XYZ file of C-alpha atoms in Angstrom:
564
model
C -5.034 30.929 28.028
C -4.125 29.808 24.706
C -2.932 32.304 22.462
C -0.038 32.094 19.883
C 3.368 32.636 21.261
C 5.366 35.586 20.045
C 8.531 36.792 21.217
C 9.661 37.329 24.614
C 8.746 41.459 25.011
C 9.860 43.768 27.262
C 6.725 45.723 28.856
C 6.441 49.794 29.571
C 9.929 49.896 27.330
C 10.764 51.429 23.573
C 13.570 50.215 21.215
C 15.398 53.240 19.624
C 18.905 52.466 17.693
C 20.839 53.438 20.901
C 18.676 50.609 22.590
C 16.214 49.970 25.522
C 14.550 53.081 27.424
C 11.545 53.211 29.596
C 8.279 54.530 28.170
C 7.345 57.915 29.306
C 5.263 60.264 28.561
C 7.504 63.790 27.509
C 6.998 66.279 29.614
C 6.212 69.590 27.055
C 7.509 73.154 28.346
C 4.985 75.780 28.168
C 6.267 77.345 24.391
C 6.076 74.093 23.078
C 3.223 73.056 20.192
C 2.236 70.155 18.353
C 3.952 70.503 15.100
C 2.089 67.608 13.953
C -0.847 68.121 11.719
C -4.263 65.838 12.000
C -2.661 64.061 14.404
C -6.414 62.423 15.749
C -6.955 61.671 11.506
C -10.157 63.882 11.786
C -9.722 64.880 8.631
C -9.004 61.547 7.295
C -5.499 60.845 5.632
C -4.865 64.544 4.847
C -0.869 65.482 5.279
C -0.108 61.841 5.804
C 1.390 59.702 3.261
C 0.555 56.091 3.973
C 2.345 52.907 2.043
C 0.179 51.679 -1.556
C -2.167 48.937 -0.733
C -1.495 48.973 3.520
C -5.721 49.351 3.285
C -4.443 52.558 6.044
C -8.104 54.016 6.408
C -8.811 57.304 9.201
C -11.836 55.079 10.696
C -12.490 53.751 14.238
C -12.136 52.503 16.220
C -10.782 55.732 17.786
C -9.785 56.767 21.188
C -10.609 60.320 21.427
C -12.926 62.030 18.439
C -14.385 60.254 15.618
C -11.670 58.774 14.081
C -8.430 57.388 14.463
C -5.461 55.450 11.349
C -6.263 52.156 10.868
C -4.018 50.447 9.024
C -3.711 46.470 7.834
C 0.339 45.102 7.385
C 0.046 42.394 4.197
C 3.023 40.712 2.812
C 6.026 42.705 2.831
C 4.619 45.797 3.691
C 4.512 47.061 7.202
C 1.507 49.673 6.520
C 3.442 52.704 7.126
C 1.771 56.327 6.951
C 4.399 59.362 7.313
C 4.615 63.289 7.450
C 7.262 65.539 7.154
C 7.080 68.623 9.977
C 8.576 71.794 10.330
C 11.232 71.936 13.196
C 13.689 74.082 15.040
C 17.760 72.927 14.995
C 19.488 71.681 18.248
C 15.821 71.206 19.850
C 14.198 68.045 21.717
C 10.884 67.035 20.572
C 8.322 64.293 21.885
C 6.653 61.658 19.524
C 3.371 60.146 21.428
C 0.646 58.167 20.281
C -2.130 56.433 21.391
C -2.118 52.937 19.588
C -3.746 49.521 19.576
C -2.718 46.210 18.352
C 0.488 44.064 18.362
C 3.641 45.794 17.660
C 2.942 49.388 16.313
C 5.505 51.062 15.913
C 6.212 55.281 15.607
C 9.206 56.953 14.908
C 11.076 59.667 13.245
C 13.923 60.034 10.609
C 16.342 62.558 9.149
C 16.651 64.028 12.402
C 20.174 65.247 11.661
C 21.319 63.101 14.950
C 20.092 59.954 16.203
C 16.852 58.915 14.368
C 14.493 57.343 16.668
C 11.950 54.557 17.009
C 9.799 52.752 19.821
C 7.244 50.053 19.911
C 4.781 48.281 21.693
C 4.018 44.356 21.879
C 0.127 45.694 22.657
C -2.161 43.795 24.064
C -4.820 42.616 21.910
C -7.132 44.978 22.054
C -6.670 48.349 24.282
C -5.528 51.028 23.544
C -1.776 52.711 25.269
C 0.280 55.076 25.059
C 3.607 54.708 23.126
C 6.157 57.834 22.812
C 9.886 58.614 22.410
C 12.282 61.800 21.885
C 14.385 63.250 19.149
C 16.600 65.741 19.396
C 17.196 67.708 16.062
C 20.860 68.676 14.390
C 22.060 72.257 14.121
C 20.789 72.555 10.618
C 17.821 70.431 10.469
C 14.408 72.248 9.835
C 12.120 69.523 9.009
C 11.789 65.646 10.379
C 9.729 62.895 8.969
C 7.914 61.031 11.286
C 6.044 58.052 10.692
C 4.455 55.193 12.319
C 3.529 51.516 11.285
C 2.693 47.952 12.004
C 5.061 44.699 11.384
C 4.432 42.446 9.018
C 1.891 39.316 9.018
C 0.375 41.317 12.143
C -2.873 41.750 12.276
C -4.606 45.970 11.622
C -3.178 48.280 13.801
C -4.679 51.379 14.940
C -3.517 54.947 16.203
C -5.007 58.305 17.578
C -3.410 61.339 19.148
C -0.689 61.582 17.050
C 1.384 64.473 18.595
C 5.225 65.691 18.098
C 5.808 68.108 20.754
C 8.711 70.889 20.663
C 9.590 74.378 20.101
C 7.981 75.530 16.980
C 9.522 75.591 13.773
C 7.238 78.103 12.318
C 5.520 75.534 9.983
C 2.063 74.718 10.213
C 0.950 73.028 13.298
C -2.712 71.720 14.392
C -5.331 73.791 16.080
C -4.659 74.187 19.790
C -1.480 72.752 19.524
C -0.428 72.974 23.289
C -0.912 70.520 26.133
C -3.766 71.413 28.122
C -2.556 72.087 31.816
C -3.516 70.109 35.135
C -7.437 71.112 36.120
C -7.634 72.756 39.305
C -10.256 72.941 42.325
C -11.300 69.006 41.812
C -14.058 68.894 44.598
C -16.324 65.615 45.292
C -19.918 67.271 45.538
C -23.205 65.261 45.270
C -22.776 61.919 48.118
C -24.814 58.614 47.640
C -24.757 55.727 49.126
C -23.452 53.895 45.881
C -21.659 56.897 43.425
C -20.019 60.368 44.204
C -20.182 63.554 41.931
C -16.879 65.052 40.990
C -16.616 68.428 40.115
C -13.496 71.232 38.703
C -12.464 73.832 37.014
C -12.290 73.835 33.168
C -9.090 74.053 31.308
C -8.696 75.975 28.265
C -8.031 74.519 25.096
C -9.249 71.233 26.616
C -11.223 68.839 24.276
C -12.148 66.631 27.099
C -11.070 65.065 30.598
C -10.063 61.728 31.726
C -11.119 60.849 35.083
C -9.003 58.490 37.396
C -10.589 56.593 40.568
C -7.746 55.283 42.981
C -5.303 55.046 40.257
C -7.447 53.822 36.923
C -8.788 55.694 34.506
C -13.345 55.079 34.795
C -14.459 57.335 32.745
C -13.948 60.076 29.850
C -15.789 63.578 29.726
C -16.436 66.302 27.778
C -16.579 68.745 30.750
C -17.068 68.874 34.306
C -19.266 67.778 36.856
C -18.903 63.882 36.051
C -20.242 61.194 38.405
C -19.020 58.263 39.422
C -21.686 55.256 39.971
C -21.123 51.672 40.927
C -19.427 52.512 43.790
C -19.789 51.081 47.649
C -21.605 52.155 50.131
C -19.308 53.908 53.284
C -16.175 54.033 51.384
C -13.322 56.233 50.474
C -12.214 56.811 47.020
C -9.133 58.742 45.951
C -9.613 60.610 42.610
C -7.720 62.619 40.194
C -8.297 64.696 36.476
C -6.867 65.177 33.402
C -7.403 67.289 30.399
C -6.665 66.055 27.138
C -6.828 67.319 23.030
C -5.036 66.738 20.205
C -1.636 67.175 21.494
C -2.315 64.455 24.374
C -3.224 63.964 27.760
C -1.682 66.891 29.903
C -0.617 66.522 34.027
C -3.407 65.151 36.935
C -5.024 67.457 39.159
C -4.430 66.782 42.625
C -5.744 64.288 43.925
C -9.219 64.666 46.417
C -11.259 62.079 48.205
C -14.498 61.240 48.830
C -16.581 58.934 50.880
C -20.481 57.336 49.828
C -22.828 57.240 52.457
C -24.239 54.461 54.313
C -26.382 52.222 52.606
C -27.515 48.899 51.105
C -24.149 46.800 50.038
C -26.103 45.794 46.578
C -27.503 42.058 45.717
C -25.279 39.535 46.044
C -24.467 37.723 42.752
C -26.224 34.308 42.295
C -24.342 31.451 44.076
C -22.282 28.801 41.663
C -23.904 25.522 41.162
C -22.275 22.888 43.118
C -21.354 21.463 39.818
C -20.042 23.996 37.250
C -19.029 24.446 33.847
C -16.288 27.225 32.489
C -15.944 28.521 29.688
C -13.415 31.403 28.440
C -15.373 34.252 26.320
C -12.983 35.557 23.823
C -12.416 39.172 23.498
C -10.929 39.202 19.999
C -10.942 37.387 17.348
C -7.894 34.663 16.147
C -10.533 32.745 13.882
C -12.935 31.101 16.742
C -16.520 32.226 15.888
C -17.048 35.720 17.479
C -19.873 36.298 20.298
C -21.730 37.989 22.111
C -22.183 37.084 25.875
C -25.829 36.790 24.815
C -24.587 34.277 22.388
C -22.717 31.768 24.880
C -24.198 28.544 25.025
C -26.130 28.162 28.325
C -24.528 24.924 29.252
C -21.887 27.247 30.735
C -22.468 28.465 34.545
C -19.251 30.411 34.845
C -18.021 32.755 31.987
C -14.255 34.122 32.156
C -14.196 37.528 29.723
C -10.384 37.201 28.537
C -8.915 39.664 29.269
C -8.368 42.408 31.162
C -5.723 45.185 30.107
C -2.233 45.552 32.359
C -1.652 49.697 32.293
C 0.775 51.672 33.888
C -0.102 51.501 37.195
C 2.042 48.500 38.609
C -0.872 45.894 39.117
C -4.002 47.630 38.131
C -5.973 46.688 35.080
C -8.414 48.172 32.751
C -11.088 46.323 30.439
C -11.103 47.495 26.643
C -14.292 46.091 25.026
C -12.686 45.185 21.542
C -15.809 46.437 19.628
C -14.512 46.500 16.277
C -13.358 43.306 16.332
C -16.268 42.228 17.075
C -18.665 43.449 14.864
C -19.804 46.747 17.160
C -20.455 45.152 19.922
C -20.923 48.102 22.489
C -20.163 48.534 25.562
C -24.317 49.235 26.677
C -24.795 45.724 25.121
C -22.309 43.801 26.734
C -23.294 45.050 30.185
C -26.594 44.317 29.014
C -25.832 41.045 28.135
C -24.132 40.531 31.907
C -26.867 41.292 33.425
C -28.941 39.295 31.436
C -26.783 36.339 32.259
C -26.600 36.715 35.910
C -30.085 36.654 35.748
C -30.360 33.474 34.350
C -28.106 32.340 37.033
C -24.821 32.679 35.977
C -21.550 34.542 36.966
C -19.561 36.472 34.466
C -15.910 37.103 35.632
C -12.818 38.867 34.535
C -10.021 36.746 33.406
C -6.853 38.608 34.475
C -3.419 37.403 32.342
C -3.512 35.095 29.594
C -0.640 33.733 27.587
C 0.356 37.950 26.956
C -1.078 39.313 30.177
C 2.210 41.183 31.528
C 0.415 42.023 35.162
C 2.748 41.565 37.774
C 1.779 42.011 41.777
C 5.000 41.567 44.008
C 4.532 44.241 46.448
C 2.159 46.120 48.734
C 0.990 48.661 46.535
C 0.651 46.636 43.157
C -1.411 44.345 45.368
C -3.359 47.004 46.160
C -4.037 48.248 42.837
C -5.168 45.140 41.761
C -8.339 44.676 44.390
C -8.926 48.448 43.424
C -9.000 48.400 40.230
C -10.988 44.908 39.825
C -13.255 46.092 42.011
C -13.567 49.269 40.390
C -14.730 47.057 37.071
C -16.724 45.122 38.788
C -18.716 47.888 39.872
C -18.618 49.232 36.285
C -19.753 46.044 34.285
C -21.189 43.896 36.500
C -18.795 41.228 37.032
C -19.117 38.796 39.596
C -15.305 38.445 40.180
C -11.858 37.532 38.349
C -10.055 34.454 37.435
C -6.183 33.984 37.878
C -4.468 33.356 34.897
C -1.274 34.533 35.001
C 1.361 32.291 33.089
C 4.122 34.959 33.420
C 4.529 33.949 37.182
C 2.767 35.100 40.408
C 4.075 35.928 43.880
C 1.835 33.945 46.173
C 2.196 36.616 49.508
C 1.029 40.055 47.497
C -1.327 37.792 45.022
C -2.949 36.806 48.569
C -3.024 40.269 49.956
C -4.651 41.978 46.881
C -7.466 38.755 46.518
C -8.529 39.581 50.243
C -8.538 42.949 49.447
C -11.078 41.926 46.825
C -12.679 40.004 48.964
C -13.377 42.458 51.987
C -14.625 44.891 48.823
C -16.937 42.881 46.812
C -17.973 40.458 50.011
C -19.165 36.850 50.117
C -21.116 36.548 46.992
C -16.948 36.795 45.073
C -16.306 34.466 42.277
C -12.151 33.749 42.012
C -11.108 30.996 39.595
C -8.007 30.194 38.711
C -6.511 28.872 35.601
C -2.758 27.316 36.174
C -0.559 25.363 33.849
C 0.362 21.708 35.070
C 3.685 22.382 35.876
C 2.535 25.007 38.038
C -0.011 22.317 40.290
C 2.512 19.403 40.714
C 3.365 20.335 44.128
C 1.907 22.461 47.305
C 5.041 24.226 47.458
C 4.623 25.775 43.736
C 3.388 29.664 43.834
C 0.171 28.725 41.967
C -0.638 26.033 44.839
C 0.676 27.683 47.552
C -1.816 30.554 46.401
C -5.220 28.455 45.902
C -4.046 26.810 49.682
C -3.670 30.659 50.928
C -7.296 31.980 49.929
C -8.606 28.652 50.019
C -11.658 29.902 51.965
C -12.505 32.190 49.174
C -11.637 30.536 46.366
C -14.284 29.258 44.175
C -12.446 26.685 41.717
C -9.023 25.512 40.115
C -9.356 24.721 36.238
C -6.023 23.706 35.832
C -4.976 23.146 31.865
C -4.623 19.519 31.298
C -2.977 21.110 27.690
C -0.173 22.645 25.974
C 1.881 20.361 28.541
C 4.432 17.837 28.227
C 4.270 14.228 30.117
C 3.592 14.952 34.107
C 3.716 12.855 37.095
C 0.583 11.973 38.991
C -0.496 11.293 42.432
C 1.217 7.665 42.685
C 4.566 9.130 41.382
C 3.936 8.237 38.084
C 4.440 9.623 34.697
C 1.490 10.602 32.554
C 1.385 11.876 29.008
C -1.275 14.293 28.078
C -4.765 13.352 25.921
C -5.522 10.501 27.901
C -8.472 9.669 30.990
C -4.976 8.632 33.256
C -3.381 12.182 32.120
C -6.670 14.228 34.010
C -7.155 11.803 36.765
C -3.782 11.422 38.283
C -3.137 14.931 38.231
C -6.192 16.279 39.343
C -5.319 13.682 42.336
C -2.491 15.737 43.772
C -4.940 18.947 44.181
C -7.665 16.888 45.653
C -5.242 15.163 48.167
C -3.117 18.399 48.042
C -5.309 20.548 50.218
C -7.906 21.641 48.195
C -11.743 21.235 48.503
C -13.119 18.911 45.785
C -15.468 21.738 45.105
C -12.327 23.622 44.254
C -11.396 21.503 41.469
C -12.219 21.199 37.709
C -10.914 19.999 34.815
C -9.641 22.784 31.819
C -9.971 21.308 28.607
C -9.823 22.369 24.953
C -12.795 22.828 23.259
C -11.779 21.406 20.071
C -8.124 21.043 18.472
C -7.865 24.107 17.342
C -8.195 25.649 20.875
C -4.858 24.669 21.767
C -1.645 23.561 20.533
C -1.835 19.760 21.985
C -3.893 18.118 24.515
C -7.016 18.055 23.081
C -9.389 15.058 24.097
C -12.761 14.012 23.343
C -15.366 14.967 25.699
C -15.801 11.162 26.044
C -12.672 11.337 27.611
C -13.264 14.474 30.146
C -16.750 12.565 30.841
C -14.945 9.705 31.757
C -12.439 11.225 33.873
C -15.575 12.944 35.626
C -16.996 9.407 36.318
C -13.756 8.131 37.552
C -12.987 11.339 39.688
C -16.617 11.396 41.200
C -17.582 7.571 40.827
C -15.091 5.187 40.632
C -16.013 4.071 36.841
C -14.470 3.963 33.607
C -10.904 4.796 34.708
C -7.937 4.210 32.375
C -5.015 2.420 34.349
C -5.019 4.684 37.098
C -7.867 4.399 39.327
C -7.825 7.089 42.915
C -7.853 5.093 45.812
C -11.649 6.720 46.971
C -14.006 9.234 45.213
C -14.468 13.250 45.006
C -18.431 13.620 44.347
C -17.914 17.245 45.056
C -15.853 17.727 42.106
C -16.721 21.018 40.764
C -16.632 20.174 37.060
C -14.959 21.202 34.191
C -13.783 24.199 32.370
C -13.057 24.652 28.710
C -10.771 27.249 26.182
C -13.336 28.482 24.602
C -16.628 29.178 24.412
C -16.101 30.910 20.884
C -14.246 27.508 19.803
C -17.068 25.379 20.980
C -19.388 27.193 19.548
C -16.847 26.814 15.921
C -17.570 23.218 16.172
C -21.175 23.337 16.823
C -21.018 23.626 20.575
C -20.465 20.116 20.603
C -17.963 20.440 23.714
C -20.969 22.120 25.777
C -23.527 19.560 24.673
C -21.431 16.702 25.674
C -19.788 17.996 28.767
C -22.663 20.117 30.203
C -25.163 17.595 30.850
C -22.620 14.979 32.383
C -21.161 17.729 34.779
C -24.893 19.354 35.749
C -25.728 15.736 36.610
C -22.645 14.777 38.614
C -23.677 13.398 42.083
């Protein structure tokens, strides 16, 4: 959805002076230690040096401990917090972090050879990992390494802080080694709806990651852990790491286990047969910030933007941007689901956005994306996704992994889309040809009638955007396209400062409603018969609305609930 433009960023890649090179993890030799020190900043700033009035605090949010750098860019400084370590000539050492935010960067200097440096674009609000290699000269003994933020950025934040190598014979952190891969992984305790997974502790581990089917579900201190949400007579693949302050070390191998037979859960609660949308933001870029609890209760589907691309090739993750929202946890805003499916609505994951960098164009990327949507789902409560990828989509694997979904989560899925205009002007577009694919289990189309230039209609016209003609003769070509009318809304701003143009009154979307469904108060072009089945009408978001008083909702609401 809308989001400010940066530049055009290469995902899963770091820049170092020689160039591009894929992101991996370094892979440390048994000898090696973390000749880093307070590298997870649990002892605040101590052996860091951080840049005069950066506001570089060792506070949360954090991924592992209590406490993680976090750091705010302003004017011409870039926030940057350094240390110098002790290290061995004509060696290789690995820089990793975990980071958050929009380009961090980490790096190191006076290397005696190349000096290195990698960053991430980010992605709003999760946390990844970031890391590069140096390889020292044949007199060097000690490096600096540093990381930072760019400027005019927003605060950045980093945890795990680890350079990995032969030691130098400096000081180095506690436990300095990666923890090795755990061993005997067993699946134990069988329910119908959640497994018990078991193994064999690691030394020097401060905790374990565990993966189901390819995505990380949950973090523990030590083993058994169990898995809940799960579905009944199913088989789940899982794997687990150990992790501490040098980073995460290798995954076990894998093991499987099946639930037993049982009840496939309640079925989420049906959408109206006229429905508002409205986009929840999960950050904040100066809309008012909310709870779920807080969204007005005009809206009858909610899209949480956005789920988290990792590094499994079409999988994503959900990273509940607490902080930035004033400590909203995680308990509350599953709370705060649940509380709003009662009340009858769905809550769904919004998967892309204007910096969402998922991408399914095969088999097993398709894959990973029903498992791991599912897999949240399960975890949160969601009552399905929405489709907004604006980076493209490949209509054959985006079909495979949404029936996948489908034949997981049953008939009670929610799947919205959310396409640019250019992307619905004809059937044979990939957005189109997608909606037409699952069209029996696709809920609704909110196509953005904004941030578009002038776009032909139905009758082969040309339509600028902000005007009654501008949402009726495009909705037109979906509703004599192929789709349902139920399958069609109209995606608004909720005020001007949700987008960059397009913005209408909702006198205007309320007349477009009334031409779409009625026949009355059209502009010039008028469709040649009605859509009463019109689902309704979506809006970016429900944190602007609620900026200008929730005036959108108040105006919009009660004309869609009351369509025929």
């Amino acid at each position: 959805m809308n989001r400010i433009r940066a530049l055009a960023l290469l995902g899963a890649a770091t820049l170092t002076a020689g160039g591009l090179t894929a992101v991996t993890a370094g892979t440390a030799q048994a000898a090696d230690v973390n000749v880093a020190r307070n590298g997870g900043f649990e002892s605040g700033l101590a052996h860091w040096n951080c840049s005069p009035g950066s506001g570089a605090a060792a506070s949360g949010p954090a991924h592992t401990g209590a406490a993680a750098l976090r750091a705010a860019p302003s004017g011409l400084d870039n926030a940057r917090c350094s240390q110098t370590v002790t290290v061995k000539p004509n060696s290789t050492y690995t820089i990793a972090a975990q980071v958050q935010g929009s380009y961090v960067y980490l790096g190191a200097s006076g290397t005696g050879t190349q000096d290195v440096s990698a960053w991430t674009p980010g992605s709003g609000g999760g946390w990844q990992r970031l890391s590069t290699t140096f390889t020292t000269g044949p007199s060097t003994t000690q490096v600096t390494v540093y990381t930072h933020g760019w400027y005019g950025q927003a605060a950045y934040a980093v945890d795990e802080f680890s350079v990995v190598g032969p030691d130098g014979g400096g000081p180095t952190d506690p436990g300095p080694s990666l923890p090795g891969a755990p061993a005997g992984a067993a699946v134990s305790g069988q329910g119908a709806n959640s497994l018990t997974l078991s193994w064999d502790a690691v030394g020097g581990a401060a905790g374990y990651h565990v993966y189901q089917d390819g995505v990380r579900v949950r973090t523990v201190s030590g083993p058994p852990a169990q898995i809940t949400g799960l579905a009944a007579s199913t088989s789940y693949s899982f794997r687990v790491s150990a992790y501490n302050a040098a980073g995460e070390g290798p995954q076990s191998a894998p093991v499987t286990g099946t639930t037993t037979g049982g009840d496939p859960g309640t079925p989420g609660p049906p959408v109206p047969r006229h429905a508002l949308t409205g986009y929840w933001q999960n950050f904040d870029n100066g809309a008012t910030v909310q709870r779920l609890s807080d969204v007005s209760p005009q809206y009858d589907i909610i899209a949480v933007s956005f789920a988290d691309a990792t590094a499994t090739p079409g999988a994503i993750a959900f990273n509940l941007d607490s902080a930035g929202l004033g400590g909203y946890t995680v308990d509350r805003f599953k709370a705060d689901i649940a509380a709003k499916k009662a009340a009858g609505k769905s809550v769904i994951l919004s998967i892309g956005g204007e910096k969402g960098t998922i991408t399914v164009n095969d088999a097993a990327s398709a894959s990973n994306l029903a498992n791991s949507a599912y897999a949240l789902m399960q975890e949160y409560g969601f009552n399905g996704i929405d489709i907004d990828l604006e980076n493209g989509l490949n209509p054959t694997y985006m079909t495979q992994a949404m029936r996948a979904l489908s034949a997981k989560a049953g008939p009670s899925l929610v799947i919205t889309m959310a396409p640019q205009t250019i992307d619905m002007q004809s059937t044979s577009g990939a957005y189109f040809r997608t909606a037409l694919n699952i069209k029996d289990i696709l809920t609704v189309v909110n196509m953005q009638y904004y941030n578009s230039g002038s776009m032909n209609g139905c009758d082969g016209k040309v339509y600028s955007q902000g005007s009654v003609d501008f949402l009726t003769a495009l909705a037109c070509i979906q509703l004599e396209g192929g789709l349902d009318p139920s399958q069609v809304g109209i995606g608004v701003p909720a005020s001007p400062s949700g987008a960059g143009s397009g913005y209408v009154s909702p006198t205007v979307v309320n007349n477009a409603l009334d031409c779409l469904t009625r026949g009355t108060n059209c502009g010039s072009f008028k469709p040649s018969k009605t859509y009463p089945g019109l689902r309704g009408a979506m809006t970016w978001s429900t944190n602007w609305d609620a900026k200008a008083g929730n005036a959108w909702s108040n105006a919009v609401g009660p004309k869609v609930h009351g369509l025929p």
